[in-house]
Short mmCIF file of C-alpha atoms in Angstrom, two decimals:
data_model
loop_
_atom_site.label_atom_id
_atom_site.label_comp_id
_atom_site.label_asym_id
_atom_site.label_seq_id
_atom_site.Cartn_x
_atom_site.Cartn_y
_atom_site.Cartn_z
CA UNK A 1 7.64 -6.61 12.05
CA UNK A 2 6.49 -3.79 14.35
CA UNK A 3 4.56 -1.03 13.65
CA UNK A 4 3.77 1.72 16.01
CA UNK A 5 1.05 3.76 15.34
CA UNK A 6 0.75 7.80 15.49
CA UNK A 7 -2.99 8.41 16.56
CA UNK A 8 -5.49 10.19 17.93
CA UNK A 9 -8.20 7.85 17.11
CA UNK A 10 -6.33 4.45 17.79
CA UNK A 11 -9.97 2.68 17.77
CA UNK A 12 -9.74 3.44 13.65
CA UNK A 13 -7.00 0.22 13.51
CA UNK A 14 -9.72 -2.62 14.77
CA UNK A 15 -10.84 -2.99 11.45
CA UNK A 16 -6.99 -4.18 11.13
CA UNK A 17 -6.78 -6.36 13.95
CA UNK A 18 -10.64 -8.34 14.03
CA UNK A 19 -11.31 -8.85 10.61
CA UNK A 20 -9.15 -10.70 7.58
CA UNK A 21 -6.00 -11.31 5.67
CA UNK A 22 -3.85 -8.68 8.29
CA UNK A 23 -6.39 -10.01 11.32
CA UNK A 24 -4.69 -13.74 10.96
CA UNK A 25 -1.14 -12.62 10.22
CA UNK A 26 -1.55 -11.06 13.18
CA UNK A 27 -2.88 -14.16 15.12
CA UNK A 28 0.15 -15.79 13.67
CA UNK A 29 2.34 -12.66 15.15
CA UNK A 30 3.72 -12.04 11.65
CA UNK A 31 3.05 -8.55 12.48
CA UNK A 32 2.50 -6.49 15.72
CA UNK A 33 0.93 -3.01 15.64
CA UNK A 34 0.19 -0.58 19.00
CA UNK A 35 -0.60 2.93 18.98
CA UNK A 36 0.79 5.99 20.78
CA UNK A 37 -2.28 8.60 21.64
CA UNK A 38 -0.71 12.06 21.51
CA UNK A 39 -3.40 12.94 23.54
CA UNK A 40 -2.35 10.58 26.32
CA UNK A 41 0.62 12.84 26.46
CA UNK A 42 -1.30 16.43 26.79
CA UNK A 43 -0.06 18.25 29.85
CA UNK A 44 -3.41 20.32 30.42
CA UNK A 45 -6.67 19.36 31.93
CA UNK A 46 -8.37 19.45 28.64
CA UNK A 47 -5.54 17.41 26.63
CA UNK A 48 -5.63 19.56 24.65
CA UNK A 49 -4.14 18.39 20.86
CA UNK A 50 -4.79 20.20 18.85
CA UNK A 51 -3.71 24.91 17.99
CA UNK A 52 -4.53 27.38 16.23
CA UNK A 53 -1.51 27.68 12.77
CA UNK A 54 0.40 31.22 13.65
CA UNK A 55 -0.33 33.72 10.41
CA UNK A 56 -3.79 32.67 10.66
CA UNK A 57 -6.51 31.05 8.19
CA UNK A 58 -8.68 28.08 8.39
CA UNK A 59 -8.05 24.84 10.71
CA UNK A 60 -6.33 23.79 13.17
CA UNK A 61 -2.47 22.24 13.48
CA UNK A 62 -2.04 18.96 16.30
CA UNK A 63 -0.26 20.33 19.20
CA UNK A 64 3.53 20.49 18.72
CA UNK A 65 4.27 18.96 22.63
CA UNK A 66 2.03 15.71 23.28
CA UNK A 67 2.98 15.12 19.28
CA UNK A 68 6.21 15.01 19.86
CA UNK A 69 6.58 12.72 23.55
CA UNK A 70 3.84 10.42 21.71
CA UNK A 71 6.54 9.94 18.70
CA UNK A 72 8.92 9.70 20.89
CA UNK A 73 7.01 7.18 22.84
CA UNK A 74 6.31 5.53 19.98
CA UNK A 75 10.06 4.99 18.47
CA UNK A 76 11.21 3.82 22.00
CA UNK A 77 7.63 1.36 22.00
CA UNK A 78 9.26 -0.13 18.29
CA UNK A 79 12.61 -0.75 18.88
CA UNK A 80 14.06 -3.90 18.63
CA UNK A 81 17.44 -5.89 19.18
CA UNK A 82 18.84 -7.06 15.76
CA UNK A 83 20.40 -10.96 15.93
CA UNK A 84 24.36 -9.58 16.09
CA UNK A 85 22.45 -7.68 18.73
CA UNK A 86 23.04 -4.13 17.79
CA UNK A 87 18.80 -2.32 18.26
CA UNK A 88 17.50 -1.70 15.46
CA UNK A 89 15.67 1.49 15.78
CA UNK A 90 12.13 2.69 13.84
CA UNK A 91 12.47 4.99 10.34
CA UNK A 92 9.37 7.32 11.38
CA UNK A 93 7.24 7.66 8.09
CA UNK A 94 4.49 10.73 7.95
CA UNK A 95 1.56 10.04 5.68
CA UNK A 96 1.15 13.29 4.24
CA UNK A 97 -0.40 14.09 0.30
CA UNK A 98 3.74 16.64 0.07
CA UNK A 99 5.01 12.59 0.07
CA UNK A 100 6.49 10.39 -2.45
CA UNK A 101 3.57 8.20 -3.61
CA UNK A 102 3.82 5.13 -3.14
CA UNK A 103 3.86 2.47 -5.54
CA UNK A 104 4.18 -1.19 -5.47
CA UNK A 105 8.03 -0.93 -5.74
CA UNK A 106 8.36 0.92 -1.97
CA UNK A 107 5.46 -1.44 -0.60
CA UNK A 108 8.01 -4.18 -1.46
CA UNK A 109 11.69 -2.79 0.98
CA UNK A 110 9.55 -1.15 3.63
CA UNK A 111 7.58 -4.62 3.96
CA UNK A 112 11.18 -6.08 4.97
CA UNK A 113 11.41 -3.71 7.63
CA UNK A 114 11.73 -4.90 10.99
CA UNK A 115 10.05 -2.29 12.41
CA UNK A 116 8.33 1.14 11.90
CA UNK A 117 6.51 4.29 13.34
CA UNK A 118 3.10 5.30 11.41
CA UNK A 119 2.74 9.47 12.23
CA UNK A 120 -0.94 9.80 10.99
CA UNK A 121 -1.45 13.84 11.32
CA UNK A 122 -5.23 15.75 12.13
CA UNK A 123 -6.33 19.30 11.40
CA UNK A 124 -4.41 20.70 8.88
CA UNK A 125 -0.95 19.05 9.57
CA UNK A 126 1.96 19.13 11.40
CA UNK A 127 4.38 22.23 12.40
CA UNK A 128 7.23 22.13 9.90
CA UNK A 129 9.29 21.32 12.77
CA UNK A 130 8.57 18.61 13.97
CA UNK A 131 8.84 17.08 10.33
CA UNK A 132 12.13 19.03 10.22
CA UNK A 133 13.72 16.96 14.08
CA UNK A 134 11.10 13.37 13.83
CA UNK A 135 9.73 12.26 10.78
CA UNK A 136 12.33 10.24 8.73
CA UNK A 137 10.13 9.76 5.23
CA UNK A 138 6.91 11.14 4.25
CA UNK A 139 4.44 8.63 2.05
CA UNK A 140 2.08 9.77 0.43
CA UNK A 141 -0.84 7.34 -1.27
CA UNK A 142 -1.67 10.20 -4.22
CA UNK A 143 -2.05 13.52 -5.63
CA UNK A 144 -5.45 14.19 -3.36
CA UNK A 145 -5.89 15.24 0.31
CA UNK A 146 -8.18 13.03 3.51
CA UNK A 147 -9.37 13.64 6.73
CA UNK A 148 -6.37 12.13 8.15
CA UNK A 149 -3.30 9.38 7.48
CA UNK A 150 -4.97 6.44 9.80
CA UNK A 151 -7.07 4.99 5.86
CA UNK A 152 -3.82 6.65 4.51
CA UNK A 153 -1.41 4.11 7.22
CA UNK A 154 -4.01 1.59 7.50
CA UNK A 155 -4.06 1.24 3.02
CA UNK A 156 -0.52 0.52 3.87
CA UNK A 157 -0.15 -1.28 6.93
CA UNK A 158 -2.39 -3.81 4.62
CA UNK A 159 -0.20 -3.76 1.10
CA UNK A 160 2.55 -4.91 3.18
CA UNK A 161 1.06 -7.22 5.38
CA UNK A 162 0.78 -9.34 2.26
CA UNK A 163 3.61 -9.81 1.44
CA UNK A 164 5.00 -11.17 4.67
CA UNK A 165 5.68 -15.09 4.25
CA UNK A 166 2.42 -16.92 5.88
CA UNK A 167 0.47 -14.22 5.77
CA UNK A 168 -1.64 -15.61 2.77
CA UNK A 169 -2.53 -19.01 1.43
CA UNK A 170 -0.80 -18.83 -1.02
CA UNK A 171 2.50 -18.31 -0.61
CA UNK A 172 2.22 -17.11 -4.88
CA UNK A 173 -0.77 -14.89 -4.17
CA UNK A 174 1.28 -11.30 -3.57
CA UNK A 175 3.46 -12.81 -5.78
CA UNK A 176 0.97 -12.59 -8.89
CA UNK A 177 -0.56 -9.31 -8.20
CA UNK A 178 -0.77 -7.11 -10.33
CA UNK A 179 2.46 -4.06 -10.06
CA UNK A 180 4.18 -6.55 -8.27
CA UNK A 181 5.95 -7.84 -12.61
CA UNK A 182 5.43 -3.11 -13.35
CA UNK A 183 2.25 -5.08 -15.32
CA UNK A 184 -1.50 -4.97 -14.72
CA UNK A 185 -3.02 -7.93 -13.39
CA UNK A 186 -4.55 -10.46 -16.20
CA UNK A 187 -8.92 -10.48 -16.80
CA UNK A 188 -9.64 -13.35 -14.23
CA UNK A 189 -12.60 -15.95 -14.09
CA UNK A 190 -14.70 -17.59 -12.34
CA UNK A 191 -17.95 -20.78 -12.85
CA UNK A 192 -20.12 -20.64 -14.01
CA UNK A 193 -18.66 -20.07 -17.76
CA UNK A 194 -21.26 -19.08 -19.36
CA UNK A 195 -22.35 -15.45 -17.96
CA UNK A 196 -24.77 -12.76 -19.31
CA UNK A 197 -23.57 -13.93 -22.23
CA UNK A 198 -20.09 -14.09 -22.29
CA UNK A 199 -18.51 -17.34 -22.13
CA UNK A 200 -14.96 -18.13 -20.49
CA UNK A 201 -11.68 -17.64 -22.50
CA UNK A 202 -11.35 -21.83 -24.27
CA UNK A 203 -8.02 -21.66 -22.75
CA UNK A 204 -8.25 -20.90 -19.50
CA UNK A 205 -10.74 -24.69 -19.65
CA UNK A 206 -7.85 -26.54 -21.79
CA UNK A 207 -5.28 -27.36 -19.40
CA UNK A 208 -2.73 -26.41 -21.25
CA UNK A 209 -0.48 -24.58 -18.11
CA UNK A 210 2.23 -23.05 -21.10
CA UNK A 211 -0.64 -21.95 -23.16
CA UNK A 212 -2.33 -20.37 -20.65
CA UNK A 213 0.57 -19.41 -19.17
CA UNK A 214 1.61 -17.43 -22.04
CA UNK A 215 -2.50 -16.23 -22.26
CA UNK A 216 -2.47 -13.87 -19.48
CA UNK A 217 0.48 -12.91 -19.90
CA UNK A 218 -1.19 -11.52 -23.15
CA UNK A 219 -3.76 -9.85 -21.29
CA UNK A 220 -1.44 -8.32 -18.73
CA UNK A 221 0.50 -7.00 -21.12
CA UNK A 222 -2.57 -6.03 -23.46
CA UNK A 223 -4.89 -3.94 -20.06
CA UNK A 224 -2.09 -1.86 -18.78
CA UNK A 225 -1.33 -0.66 -22.51
CA UNK A 226 -5.40 0.28 -22.58
CA UNK A 227 -5.00 1.35 -18.30
CA UNK A 228 -1.16 1.98 -17.86
CA UNK A 229 0.23 3.00 -20.76
CA UNK A 230 2.88 4.88 -18.64
CA UNK A 231 4.27 1.67 -17.01
CA UNK A 232 5.31 0.54 -19.79
CA UNK A 233 6.81 2.75 -20.64
CA UNK A 234 9.47 1.74 -18.05
CA UNK A 235 9.64 -1.83 -18.63
CA UNK A 236 12.25 -3.12 -21.05
CA UNK A 237 10.16 -6.26 -21.84
CA UNK A 238 11.39 -9.03 -23.53
CA UNK A 239 10.91 -10.62 -26.82
CA UNK A 240 8.59 -12.57 -26.35
CA UNK A 241 6.47 -10.01 -24.67
CA UNK A 242 6.97 -7.34 -26.94
CA UNK A 243 5.51 -9.94 -29.76
CA UNK A 244 2.80 -10.88 -27.25
CA UNK A 245 2.08 -6.98 -26.74
CA UNK A 246 1.56 -6.29 -31.09
CA UNK A 247 -0.59 -9.28 -30.79
CA UNK A 248 -2.68 -7.89 -28.17
CA UNK A 249 -2.87 -4.20 -30.30
CA UNK A 250 -3.39 -5.97 -33.16
CA UNK A 251 -6.07 -8.27 -32.83
CA UNK A 252 -8.04 -4.93 -30.12
CA UNK A 253 -7.07 -2.53 -33.29
CA UNK A 254 -9.06 -5.44 -35.70
CA UNK A 255 -12.61 -5.85 -33.30
CA UNK A 256 -12.73 -2.10 -32.51
CA UNK A 257 -12.32 -0.55 -36.62
CA UNK A 258 -15.01 1.87 -38.06
CA UNK A 259 -15.91 0.06 -41.14
CA UNK A 260 -16.53 2.32 -43.80
#
């Protein structure tokens, strides 16, 4: 996967290129990142990349001409030839609080693309005409505002890297993440077996793989019911899942029942 990033602060992305799973994925050539800075395309002596919005109001907008030139350069830079010889054009994605909120299903689909361009806004955002002419998709991390699109882009990139074959030490790791099946992950435990007076559930020490599978599924359903019941409404649970969720709810109610 080739990703072009349009950003005024390319140095921020060193976190991805130099550390952790993302760095290893790039060393394996599973993914490549390249930044295009609109400041490099500003034509005035001061390399101006912001301007006042028409109609007044607080804040500034990213200057139109350098931004568009940087986007077009990034598209050309990540364009690549497919196996059948056709050129694969990159979709241009704008990280924006007005975009569609990302979820794991979206990330899975995005991770399958051979290339894309991520546009990181700054200041109060970008000119609407740039969105209309250059942006193919708008995506958001959620209903809140951060100072720029870089952190959002890094989060999306990291999530997509986890899904690239060969990126993780265990190929099954990403498939067991929260949201991959529509449910939250089950609770996890490590050594010591007893900590702060609490013991690891005995089933996890039993070596009975089927019992462990059932326990984890039950706890996953229960965690989702407790923390994100909205997710359960989107799922069509099978018979086993319905029964395990019923058991979890009954056990939870019994543990938390207030006596007379």
